[in-house]
Coordinates of N, CA and C in Angstrom, one line a residue:
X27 N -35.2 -17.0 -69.1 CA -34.0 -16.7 -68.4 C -32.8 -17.3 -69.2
X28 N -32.0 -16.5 -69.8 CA -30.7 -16.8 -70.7 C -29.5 -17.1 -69.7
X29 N -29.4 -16.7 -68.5 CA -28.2 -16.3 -68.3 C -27.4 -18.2 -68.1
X30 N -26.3 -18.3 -68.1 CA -25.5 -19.5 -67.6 C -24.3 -18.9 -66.6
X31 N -24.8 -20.1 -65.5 CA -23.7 -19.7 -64.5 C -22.4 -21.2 -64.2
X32 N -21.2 -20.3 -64.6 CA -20.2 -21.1 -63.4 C -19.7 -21.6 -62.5
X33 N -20.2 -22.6 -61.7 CA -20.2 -23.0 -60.5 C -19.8 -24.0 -60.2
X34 N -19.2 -24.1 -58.5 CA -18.9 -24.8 -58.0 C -19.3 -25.7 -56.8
X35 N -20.3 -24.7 -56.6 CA -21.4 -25.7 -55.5 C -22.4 -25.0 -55.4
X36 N -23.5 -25.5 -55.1 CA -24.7 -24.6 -54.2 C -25.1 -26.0 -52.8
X37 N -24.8 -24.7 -51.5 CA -25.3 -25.6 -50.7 C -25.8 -24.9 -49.4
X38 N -26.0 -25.5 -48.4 CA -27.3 -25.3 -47.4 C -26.0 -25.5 -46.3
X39 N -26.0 -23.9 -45.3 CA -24.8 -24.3 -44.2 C -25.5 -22.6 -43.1
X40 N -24.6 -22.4 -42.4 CA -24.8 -21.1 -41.3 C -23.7 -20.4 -41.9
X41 N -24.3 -19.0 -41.7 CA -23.4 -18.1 -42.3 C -22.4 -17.9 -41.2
X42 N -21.3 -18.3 -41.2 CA -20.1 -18.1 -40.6 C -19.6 -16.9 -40.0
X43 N -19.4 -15.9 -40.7 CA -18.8 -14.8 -40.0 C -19.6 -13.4 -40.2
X44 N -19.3 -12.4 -39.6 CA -19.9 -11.2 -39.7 C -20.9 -11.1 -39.2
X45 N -21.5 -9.7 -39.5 CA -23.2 -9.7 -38.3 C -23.9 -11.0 -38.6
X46 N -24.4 -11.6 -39.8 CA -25.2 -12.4 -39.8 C -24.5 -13.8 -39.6
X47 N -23.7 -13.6 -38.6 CA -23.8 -15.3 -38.0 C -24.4 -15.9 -37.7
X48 N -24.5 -17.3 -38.3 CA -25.5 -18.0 -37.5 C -26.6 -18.0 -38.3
X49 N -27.1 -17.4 -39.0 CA -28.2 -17.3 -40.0 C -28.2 -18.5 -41.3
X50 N -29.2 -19.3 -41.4 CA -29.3 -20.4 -41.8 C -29.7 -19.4 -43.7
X51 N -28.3 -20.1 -44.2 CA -28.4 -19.6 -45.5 C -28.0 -20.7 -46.9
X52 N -28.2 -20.5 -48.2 CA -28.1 -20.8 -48.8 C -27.3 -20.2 -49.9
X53 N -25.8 -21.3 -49.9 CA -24.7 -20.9 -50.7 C -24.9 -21.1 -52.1
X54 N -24.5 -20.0 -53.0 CA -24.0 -20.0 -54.2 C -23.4 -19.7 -54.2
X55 N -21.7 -21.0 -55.0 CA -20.5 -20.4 -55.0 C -19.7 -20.4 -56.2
X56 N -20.0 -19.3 -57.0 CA -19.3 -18.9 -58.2 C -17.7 -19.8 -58.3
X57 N -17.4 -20.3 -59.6 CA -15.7 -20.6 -59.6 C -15.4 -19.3 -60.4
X58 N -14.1 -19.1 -60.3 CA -13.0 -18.2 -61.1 C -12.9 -17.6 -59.7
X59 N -12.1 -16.2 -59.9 CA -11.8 -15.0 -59.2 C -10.7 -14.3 -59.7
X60 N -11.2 -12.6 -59.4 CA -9.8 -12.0 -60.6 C -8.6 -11.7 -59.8
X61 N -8.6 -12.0 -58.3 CA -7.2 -12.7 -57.0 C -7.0 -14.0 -57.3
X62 N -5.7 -14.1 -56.7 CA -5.1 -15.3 -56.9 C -4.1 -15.0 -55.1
X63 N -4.7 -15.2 -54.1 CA -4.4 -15.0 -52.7 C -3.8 -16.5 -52.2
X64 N -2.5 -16.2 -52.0 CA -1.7 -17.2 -51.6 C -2.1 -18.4 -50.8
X65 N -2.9 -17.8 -49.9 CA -3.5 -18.4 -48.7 C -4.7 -18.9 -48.6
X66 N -5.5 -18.4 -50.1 CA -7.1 -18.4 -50.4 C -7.2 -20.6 -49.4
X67 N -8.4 -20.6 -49.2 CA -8.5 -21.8 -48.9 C -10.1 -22.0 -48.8
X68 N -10.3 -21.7 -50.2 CA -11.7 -21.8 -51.1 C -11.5 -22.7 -52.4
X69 N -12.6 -23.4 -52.3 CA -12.3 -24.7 -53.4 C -13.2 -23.7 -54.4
X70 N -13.2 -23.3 -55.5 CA -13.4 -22.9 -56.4 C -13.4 -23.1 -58.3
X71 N -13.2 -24.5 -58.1 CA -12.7 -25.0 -59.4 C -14.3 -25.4 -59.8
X72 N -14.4 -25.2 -61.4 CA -15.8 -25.5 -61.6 C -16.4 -26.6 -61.8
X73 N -17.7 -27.1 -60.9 CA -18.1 -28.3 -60.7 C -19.3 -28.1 -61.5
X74 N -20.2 -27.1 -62.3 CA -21.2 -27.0 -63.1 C -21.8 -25.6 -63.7
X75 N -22.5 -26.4 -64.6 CA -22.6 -24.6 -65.9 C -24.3 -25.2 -65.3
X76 N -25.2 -24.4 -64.8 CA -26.4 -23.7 -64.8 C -27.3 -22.7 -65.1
X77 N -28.3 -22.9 -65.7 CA -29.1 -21.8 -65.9 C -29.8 -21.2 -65.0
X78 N -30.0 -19.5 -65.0 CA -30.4 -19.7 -63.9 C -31.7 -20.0 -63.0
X79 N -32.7 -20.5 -64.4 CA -33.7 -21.1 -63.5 C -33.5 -21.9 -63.2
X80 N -32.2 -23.2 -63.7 CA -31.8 -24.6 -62.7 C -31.5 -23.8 -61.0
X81 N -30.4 -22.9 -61.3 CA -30.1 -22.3 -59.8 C -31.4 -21.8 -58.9
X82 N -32.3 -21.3 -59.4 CA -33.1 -20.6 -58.6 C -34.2 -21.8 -58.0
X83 N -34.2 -23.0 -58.7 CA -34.7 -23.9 -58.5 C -34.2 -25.0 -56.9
X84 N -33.0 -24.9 -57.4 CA -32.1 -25.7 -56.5 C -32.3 -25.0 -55.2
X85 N -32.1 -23.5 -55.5 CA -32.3 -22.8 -54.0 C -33.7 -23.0 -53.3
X86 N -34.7 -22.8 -54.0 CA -35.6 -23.3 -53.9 C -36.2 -24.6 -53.1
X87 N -35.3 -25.5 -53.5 CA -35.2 -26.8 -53.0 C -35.0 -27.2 -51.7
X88 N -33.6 -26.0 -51.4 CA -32.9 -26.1 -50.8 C -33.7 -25.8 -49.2
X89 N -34.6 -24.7 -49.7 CA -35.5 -24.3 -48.6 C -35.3 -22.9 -47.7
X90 N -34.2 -22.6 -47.7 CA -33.3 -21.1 -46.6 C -33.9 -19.9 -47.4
X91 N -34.7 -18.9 -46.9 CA -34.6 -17.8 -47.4 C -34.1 -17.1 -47.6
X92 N -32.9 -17.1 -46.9 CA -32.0 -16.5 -47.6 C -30.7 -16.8 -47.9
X93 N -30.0 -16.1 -49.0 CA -29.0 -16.8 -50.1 C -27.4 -15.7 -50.4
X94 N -26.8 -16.4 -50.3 CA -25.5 -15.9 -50.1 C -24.9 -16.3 -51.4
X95 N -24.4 -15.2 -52.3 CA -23.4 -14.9 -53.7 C -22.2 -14.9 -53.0
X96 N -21.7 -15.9 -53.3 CA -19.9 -15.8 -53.0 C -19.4 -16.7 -53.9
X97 N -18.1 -16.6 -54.0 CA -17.3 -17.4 -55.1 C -15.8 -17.9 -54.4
X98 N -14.8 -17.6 -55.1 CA -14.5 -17.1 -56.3 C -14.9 -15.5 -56.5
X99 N -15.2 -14.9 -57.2 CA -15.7 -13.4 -57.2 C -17.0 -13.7 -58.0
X100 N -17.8 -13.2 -57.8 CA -19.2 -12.8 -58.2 C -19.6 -11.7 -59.1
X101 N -18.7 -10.4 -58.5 CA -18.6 -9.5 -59.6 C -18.5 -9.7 -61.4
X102 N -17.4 -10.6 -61.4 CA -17.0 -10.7 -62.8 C -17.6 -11.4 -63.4
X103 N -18.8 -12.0 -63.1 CA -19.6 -13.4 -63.5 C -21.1 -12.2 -64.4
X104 N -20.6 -12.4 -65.7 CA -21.9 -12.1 -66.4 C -23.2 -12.2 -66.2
X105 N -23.5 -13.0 -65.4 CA -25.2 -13.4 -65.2 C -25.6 -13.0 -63.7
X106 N -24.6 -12.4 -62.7 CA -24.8 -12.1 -61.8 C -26.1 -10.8 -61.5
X107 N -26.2 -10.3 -62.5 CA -27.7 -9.7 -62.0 C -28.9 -10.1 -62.2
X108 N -28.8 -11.1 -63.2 CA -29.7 -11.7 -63.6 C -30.4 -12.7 -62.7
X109 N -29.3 -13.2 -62.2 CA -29.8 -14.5 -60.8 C -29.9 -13.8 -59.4
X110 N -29.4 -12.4 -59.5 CA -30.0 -12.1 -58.1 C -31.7 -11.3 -58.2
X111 N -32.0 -10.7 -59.5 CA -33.2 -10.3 -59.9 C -34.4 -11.7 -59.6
X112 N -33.7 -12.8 -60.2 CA -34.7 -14.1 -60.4 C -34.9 -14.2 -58.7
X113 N -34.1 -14.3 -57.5 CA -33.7 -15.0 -56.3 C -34.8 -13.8 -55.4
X114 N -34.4 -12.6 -56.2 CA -35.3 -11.5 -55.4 C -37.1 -11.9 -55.7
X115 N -36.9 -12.3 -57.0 CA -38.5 -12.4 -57.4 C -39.3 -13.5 -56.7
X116 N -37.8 -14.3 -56.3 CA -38.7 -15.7 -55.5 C -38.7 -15.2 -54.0
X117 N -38.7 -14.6 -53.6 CA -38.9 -14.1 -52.1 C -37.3 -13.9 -52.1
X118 N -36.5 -14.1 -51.8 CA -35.9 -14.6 -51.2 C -34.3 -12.9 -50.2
X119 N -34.2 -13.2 -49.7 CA -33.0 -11.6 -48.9 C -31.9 -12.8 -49.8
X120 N -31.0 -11.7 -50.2 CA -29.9 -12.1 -51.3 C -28.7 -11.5 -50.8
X121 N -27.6 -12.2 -50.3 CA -26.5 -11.2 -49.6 C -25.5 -11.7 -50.7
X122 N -24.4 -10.7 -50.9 CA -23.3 -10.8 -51.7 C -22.6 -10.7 -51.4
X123 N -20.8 -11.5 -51.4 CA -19.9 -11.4 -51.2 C -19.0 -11.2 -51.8
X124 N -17.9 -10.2 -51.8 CA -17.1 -9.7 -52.9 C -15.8 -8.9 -52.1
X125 N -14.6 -9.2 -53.0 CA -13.2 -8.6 -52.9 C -13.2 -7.3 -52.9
X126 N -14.4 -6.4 -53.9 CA -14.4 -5.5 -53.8 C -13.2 -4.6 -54.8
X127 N -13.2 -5.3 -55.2 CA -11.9 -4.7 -56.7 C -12.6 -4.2 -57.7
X128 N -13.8 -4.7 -57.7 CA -14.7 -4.3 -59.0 C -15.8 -4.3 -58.2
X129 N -17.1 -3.2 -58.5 CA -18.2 -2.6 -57.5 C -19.3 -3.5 -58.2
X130 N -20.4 -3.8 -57.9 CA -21.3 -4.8 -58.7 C -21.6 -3.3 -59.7
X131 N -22.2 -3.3 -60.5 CA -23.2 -2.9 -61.6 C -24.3 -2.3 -61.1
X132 N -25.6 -3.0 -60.1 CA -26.4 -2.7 -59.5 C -26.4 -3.3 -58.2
X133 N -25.8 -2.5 -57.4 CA -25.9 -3.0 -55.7 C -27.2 -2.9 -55.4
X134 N -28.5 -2.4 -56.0 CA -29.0 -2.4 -55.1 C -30.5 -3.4 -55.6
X135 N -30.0 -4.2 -56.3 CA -30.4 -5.9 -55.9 C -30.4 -6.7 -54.7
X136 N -28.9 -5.8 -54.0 CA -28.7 -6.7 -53.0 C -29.4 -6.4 -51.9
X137 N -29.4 -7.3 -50.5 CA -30.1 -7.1 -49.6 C -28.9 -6.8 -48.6
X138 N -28.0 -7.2 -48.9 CA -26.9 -7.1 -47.8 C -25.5 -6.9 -48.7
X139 N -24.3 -6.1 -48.4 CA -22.8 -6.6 -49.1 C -21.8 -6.7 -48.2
X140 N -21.2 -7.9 -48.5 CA -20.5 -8.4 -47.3 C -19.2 -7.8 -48.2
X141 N -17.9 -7.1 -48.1 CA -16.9 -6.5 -49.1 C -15.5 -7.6 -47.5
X142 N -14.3 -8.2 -48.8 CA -13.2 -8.7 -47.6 C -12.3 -8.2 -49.1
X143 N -11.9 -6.7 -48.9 CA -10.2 -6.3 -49.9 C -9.4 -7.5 -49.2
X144 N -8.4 -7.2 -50.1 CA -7.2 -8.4 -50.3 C -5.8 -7.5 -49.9
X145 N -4.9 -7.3 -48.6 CA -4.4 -6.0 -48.7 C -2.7 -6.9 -49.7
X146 N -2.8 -7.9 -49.9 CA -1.6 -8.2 -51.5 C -1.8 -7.7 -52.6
X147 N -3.2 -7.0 -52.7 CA -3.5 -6.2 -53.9 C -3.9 -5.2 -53.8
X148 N -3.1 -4.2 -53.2 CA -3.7 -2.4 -53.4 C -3.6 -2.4 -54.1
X149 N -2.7 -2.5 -54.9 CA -2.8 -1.5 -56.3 C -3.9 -1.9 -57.4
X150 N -4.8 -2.8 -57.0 CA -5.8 -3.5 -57.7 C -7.2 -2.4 -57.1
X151 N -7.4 -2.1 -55.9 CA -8.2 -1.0 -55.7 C -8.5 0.2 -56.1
X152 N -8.4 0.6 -57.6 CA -8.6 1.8 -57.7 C -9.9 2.1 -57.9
X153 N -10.1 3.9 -57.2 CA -11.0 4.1 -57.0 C -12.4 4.5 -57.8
X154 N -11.6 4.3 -59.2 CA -12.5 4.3 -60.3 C -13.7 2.9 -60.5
X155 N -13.3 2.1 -60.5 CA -13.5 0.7 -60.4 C -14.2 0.3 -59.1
X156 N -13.5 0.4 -57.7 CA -13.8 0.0 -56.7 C -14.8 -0.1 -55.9
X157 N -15.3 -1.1 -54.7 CA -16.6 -0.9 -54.4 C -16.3 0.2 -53.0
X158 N -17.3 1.4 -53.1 CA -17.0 2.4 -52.1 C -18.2 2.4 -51.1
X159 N -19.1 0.9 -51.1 CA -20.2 1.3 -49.9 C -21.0 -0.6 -49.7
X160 N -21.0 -0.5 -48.8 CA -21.3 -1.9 -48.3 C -21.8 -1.8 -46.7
X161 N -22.0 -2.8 -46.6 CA -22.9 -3.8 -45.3 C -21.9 -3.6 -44.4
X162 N -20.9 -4.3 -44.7 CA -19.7 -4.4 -43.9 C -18.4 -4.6 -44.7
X163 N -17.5 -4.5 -44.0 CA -16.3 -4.9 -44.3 C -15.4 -6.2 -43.4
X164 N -14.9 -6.9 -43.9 CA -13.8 -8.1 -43.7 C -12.6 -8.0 -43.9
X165 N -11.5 -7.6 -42.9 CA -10.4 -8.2 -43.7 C -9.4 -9.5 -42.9
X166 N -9.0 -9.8 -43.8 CA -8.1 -10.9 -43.1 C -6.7 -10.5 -42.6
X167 N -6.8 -11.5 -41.2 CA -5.4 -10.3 -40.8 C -4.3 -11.3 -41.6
X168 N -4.0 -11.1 -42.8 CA -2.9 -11.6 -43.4 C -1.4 -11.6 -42.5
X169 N -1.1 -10.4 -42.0 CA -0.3 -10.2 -41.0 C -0.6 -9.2 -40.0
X170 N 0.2 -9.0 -38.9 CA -0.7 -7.7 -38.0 C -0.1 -6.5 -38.8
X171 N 1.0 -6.3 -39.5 CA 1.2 -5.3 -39.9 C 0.6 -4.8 -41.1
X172 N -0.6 -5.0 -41.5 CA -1.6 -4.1 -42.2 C -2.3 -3.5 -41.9
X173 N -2.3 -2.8 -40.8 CA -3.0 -1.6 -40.1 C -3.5 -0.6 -41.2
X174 N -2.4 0.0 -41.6 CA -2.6 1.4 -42.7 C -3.2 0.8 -43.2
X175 N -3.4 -0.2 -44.2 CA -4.4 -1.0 -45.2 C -5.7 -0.8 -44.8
X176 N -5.7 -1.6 -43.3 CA -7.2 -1.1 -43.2 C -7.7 -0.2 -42.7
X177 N -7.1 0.9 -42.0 CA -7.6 2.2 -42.2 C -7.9 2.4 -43.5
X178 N -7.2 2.3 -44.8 CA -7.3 3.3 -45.9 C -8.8 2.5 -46.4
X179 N -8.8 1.7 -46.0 CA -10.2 0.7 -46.4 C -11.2 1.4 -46.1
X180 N -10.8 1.4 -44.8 CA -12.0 2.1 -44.2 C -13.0 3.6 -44.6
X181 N -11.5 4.4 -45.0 CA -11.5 5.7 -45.4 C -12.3 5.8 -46.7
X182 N -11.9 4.3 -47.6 CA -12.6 4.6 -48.7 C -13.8 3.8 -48.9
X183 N -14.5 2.5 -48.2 CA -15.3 2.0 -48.3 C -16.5 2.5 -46.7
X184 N -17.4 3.2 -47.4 CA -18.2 3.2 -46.1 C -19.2 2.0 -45.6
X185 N -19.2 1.8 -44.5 CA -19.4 0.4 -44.1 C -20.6 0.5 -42.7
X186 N -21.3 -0.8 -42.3 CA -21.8 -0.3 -41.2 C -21.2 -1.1 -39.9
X187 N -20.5 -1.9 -40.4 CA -19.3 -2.3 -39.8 C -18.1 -3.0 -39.9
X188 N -17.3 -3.1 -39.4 CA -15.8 -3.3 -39.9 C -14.8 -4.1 -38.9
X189 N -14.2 -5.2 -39.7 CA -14.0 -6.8 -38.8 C -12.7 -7.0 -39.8
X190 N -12.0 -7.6 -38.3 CA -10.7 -8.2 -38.9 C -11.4 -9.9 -38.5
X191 N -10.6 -10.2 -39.6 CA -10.6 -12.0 -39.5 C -9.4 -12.6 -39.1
X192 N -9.6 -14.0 -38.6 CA -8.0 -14.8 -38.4 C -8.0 -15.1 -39.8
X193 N -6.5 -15.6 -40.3 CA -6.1 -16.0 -41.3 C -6.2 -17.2 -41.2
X194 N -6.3 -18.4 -41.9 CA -6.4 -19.9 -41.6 C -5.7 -20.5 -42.8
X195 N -4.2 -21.0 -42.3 CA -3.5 -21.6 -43.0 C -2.4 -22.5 -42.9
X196 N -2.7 -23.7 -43.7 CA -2.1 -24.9 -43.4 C -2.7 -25.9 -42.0
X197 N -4.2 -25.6 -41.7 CA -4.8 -26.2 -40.8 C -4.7 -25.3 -39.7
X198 N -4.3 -24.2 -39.5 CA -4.0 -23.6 -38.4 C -4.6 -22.1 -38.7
X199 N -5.6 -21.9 -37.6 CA -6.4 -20.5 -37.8 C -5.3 -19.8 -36.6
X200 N -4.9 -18.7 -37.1 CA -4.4 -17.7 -36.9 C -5.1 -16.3 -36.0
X201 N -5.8 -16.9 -34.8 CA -6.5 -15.9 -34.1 C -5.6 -14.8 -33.2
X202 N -4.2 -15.0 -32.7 CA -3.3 -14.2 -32.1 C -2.9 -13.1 -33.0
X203 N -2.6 -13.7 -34.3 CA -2.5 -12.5 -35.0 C -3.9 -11.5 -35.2
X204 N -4.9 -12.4 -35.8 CA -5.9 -11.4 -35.9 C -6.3 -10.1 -34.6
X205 N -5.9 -10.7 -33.3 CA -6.4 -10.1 -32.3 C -5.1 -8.5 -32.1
X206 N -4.0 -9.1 -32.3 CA -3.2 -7.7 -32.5 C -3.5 -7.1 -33.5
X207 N -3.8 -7.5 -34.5 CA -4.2 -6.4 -35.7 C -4.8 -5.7 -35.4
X208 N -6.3 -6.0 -34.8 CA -7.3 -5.5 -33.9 C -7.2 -4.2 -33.4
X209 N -6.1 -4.8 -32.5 CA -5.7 -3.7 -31.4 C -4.7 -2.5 -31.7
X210 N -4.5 -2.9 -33.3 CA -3.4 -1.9 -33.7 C -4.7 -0.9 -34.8
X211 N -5.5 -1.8 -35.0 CA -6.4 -0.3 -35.5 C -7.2 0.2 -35.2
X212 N -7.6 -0.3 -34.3 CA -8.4 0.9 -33.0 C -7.4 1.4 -32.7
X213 N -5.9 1.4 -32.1 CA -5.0 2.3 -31.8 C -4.9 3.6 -32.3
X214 N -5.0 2.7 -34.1 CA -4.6 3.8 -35.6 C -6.0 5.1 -35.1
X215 N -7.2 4.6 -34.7 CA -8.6 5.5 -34.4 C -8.9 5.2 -33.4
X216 N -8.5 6.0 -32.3 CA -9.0 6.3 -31.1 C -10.3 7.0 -30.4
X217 N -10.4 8.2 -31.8 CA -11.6 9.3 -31.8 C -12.9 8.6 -32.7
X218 N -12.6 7.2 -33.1 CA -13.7 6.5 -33.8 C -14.9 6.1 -32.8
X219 N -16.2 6.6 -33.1 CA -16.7 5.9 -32.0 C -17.2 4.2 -32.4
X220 N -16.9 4.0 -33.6 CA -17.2 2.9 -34.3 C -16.1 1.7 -34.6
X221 N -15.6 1.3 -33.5 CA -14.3 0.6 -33.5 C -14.6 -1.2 -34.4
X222 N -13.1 -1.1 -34.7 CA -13.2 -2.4 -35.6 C -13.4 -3.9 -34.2
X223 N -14.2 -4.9 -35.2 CA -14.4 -5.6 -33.8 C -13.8 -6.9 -34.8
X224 N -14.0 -8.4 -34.2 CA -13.1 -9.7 -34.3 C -14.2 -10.2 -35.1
X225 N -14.3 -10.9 -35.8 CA -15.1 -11.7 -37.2 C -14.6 -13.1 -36.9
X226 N -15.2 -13.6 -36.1 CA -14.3 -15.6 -36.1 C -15.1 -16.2 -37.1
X227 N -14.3 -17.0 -37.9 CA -15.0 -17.7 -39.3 C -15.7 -19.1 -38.2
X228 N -17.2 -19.0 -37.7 CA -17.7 -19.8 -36.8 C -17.8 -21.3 -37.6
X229 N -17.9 -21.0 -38.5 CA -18.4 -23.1 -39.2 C -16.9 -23.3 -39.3
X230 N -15.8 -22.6 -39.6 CA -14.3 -23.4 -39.4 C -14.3 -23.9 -37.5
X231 N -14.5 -23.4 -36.8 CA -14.7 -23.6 -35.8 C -15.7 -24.5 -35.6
X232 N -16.7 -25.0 -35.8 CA -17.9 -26.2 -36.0 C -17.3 -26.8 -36.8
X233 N -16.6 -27.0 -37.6 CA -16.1 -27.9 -38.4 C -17.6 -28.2 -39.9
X234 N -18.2 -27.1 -39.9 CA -19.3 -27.1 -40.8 C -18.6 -26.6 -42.1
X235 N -19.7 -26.9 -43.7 CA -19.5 -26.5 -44.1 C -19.2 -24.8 -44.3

């Protein structure tokens, strides 16, 4: 195994938000990302270069069968198919998380795709490029008024389900907004029978990693 990876942590926590809450997993968290989100409040700066039999090792270690790709973005990281092939070969269910600006190469490595667009960067979504099919979708209610944003998300990423998040900034999680956003895009789809539901980021709430 050649590949080297960028990183900023690998660690052992409950997956926080979306269907698999609560599910005892193991983080790998890429540094870089090709956003630069005002609000981001992800440490991401690089704490180590690994190969990825060190990483597959460490997971290993770590004990959770299953393992969560998140960063920083994941997508743009060269060795990313390479460590999810090795992670697959060790047993292990492999979920990915991604902005979704750039589609992985081979999704279907993955066991799960967790996709959270950025609505400060439409114009970064094109549809040439973009990821058009996932697990689910996330967005953050940056404000309530990105309704149209995530309809158009919706329209273009098929999903098996679809969650607004609070925004959490400057110490303060932002659940009132998320909850109108909510309510404004079920409004936007009334004839949906698949309505968008509330994603609480639970370990900010536990105060876990």
């Amino acid at each position: 195994m050649s590949g080297l990876h960028r990183l900023h942590a690998i660690f052992s926590s409950l997956q926080g938000e979306g269907r698999n809450m609560g599910r005892p997993c193991t983080f790998i968290r890429y540094c870089t990302c090709n956003l630069a989100c005002k609000w981001c409040d992800t440490h991401k700066d690089e704490k180590m270069n690994l190969m990825t039999s060190d990483v597959v090792k460490q997971v290993l270690d770590l004990g959770n069968r299953s393992v969560v790709i998140t960063g920083g973005e994941p997508t743009i990281q060269p060795g990313l198919d390479e460590l999810a092939m090795a992670l697959k070969a060790a047993r292990r269910w492999v979920a990915l998380e991604t902005n979704g600006v750039m589609a992985p190469k081979h999704p279907e490595l993955f066991d799960y795709i967790a996709v959270s667009p950025k609505s400060d960067f439409i114009s970064r979504y094109l549809d040439v490029n973009m990821l058009h099919e996932a697990n689910e979708v996330r967005i953050v209610a940056t404000s309530d008024d990105i309704a149209s944003f995530c309809r158009q998300m919706r329209q273009r990423i098929k999903a098996d389900d679809y969650y607004i998040s609070p925004l959490e900034q400057d110490g303060r999680i932002h659940y009132h907004r998320a909850l109108k956003l909510l309510k404004k895009v079920n409004l936007l789809e009334p004839e949906n029978p698949q309505p968008w539901a509330l994603s609480i980021q639970m370990h900010k709430v536990l105060g876990i990693r």
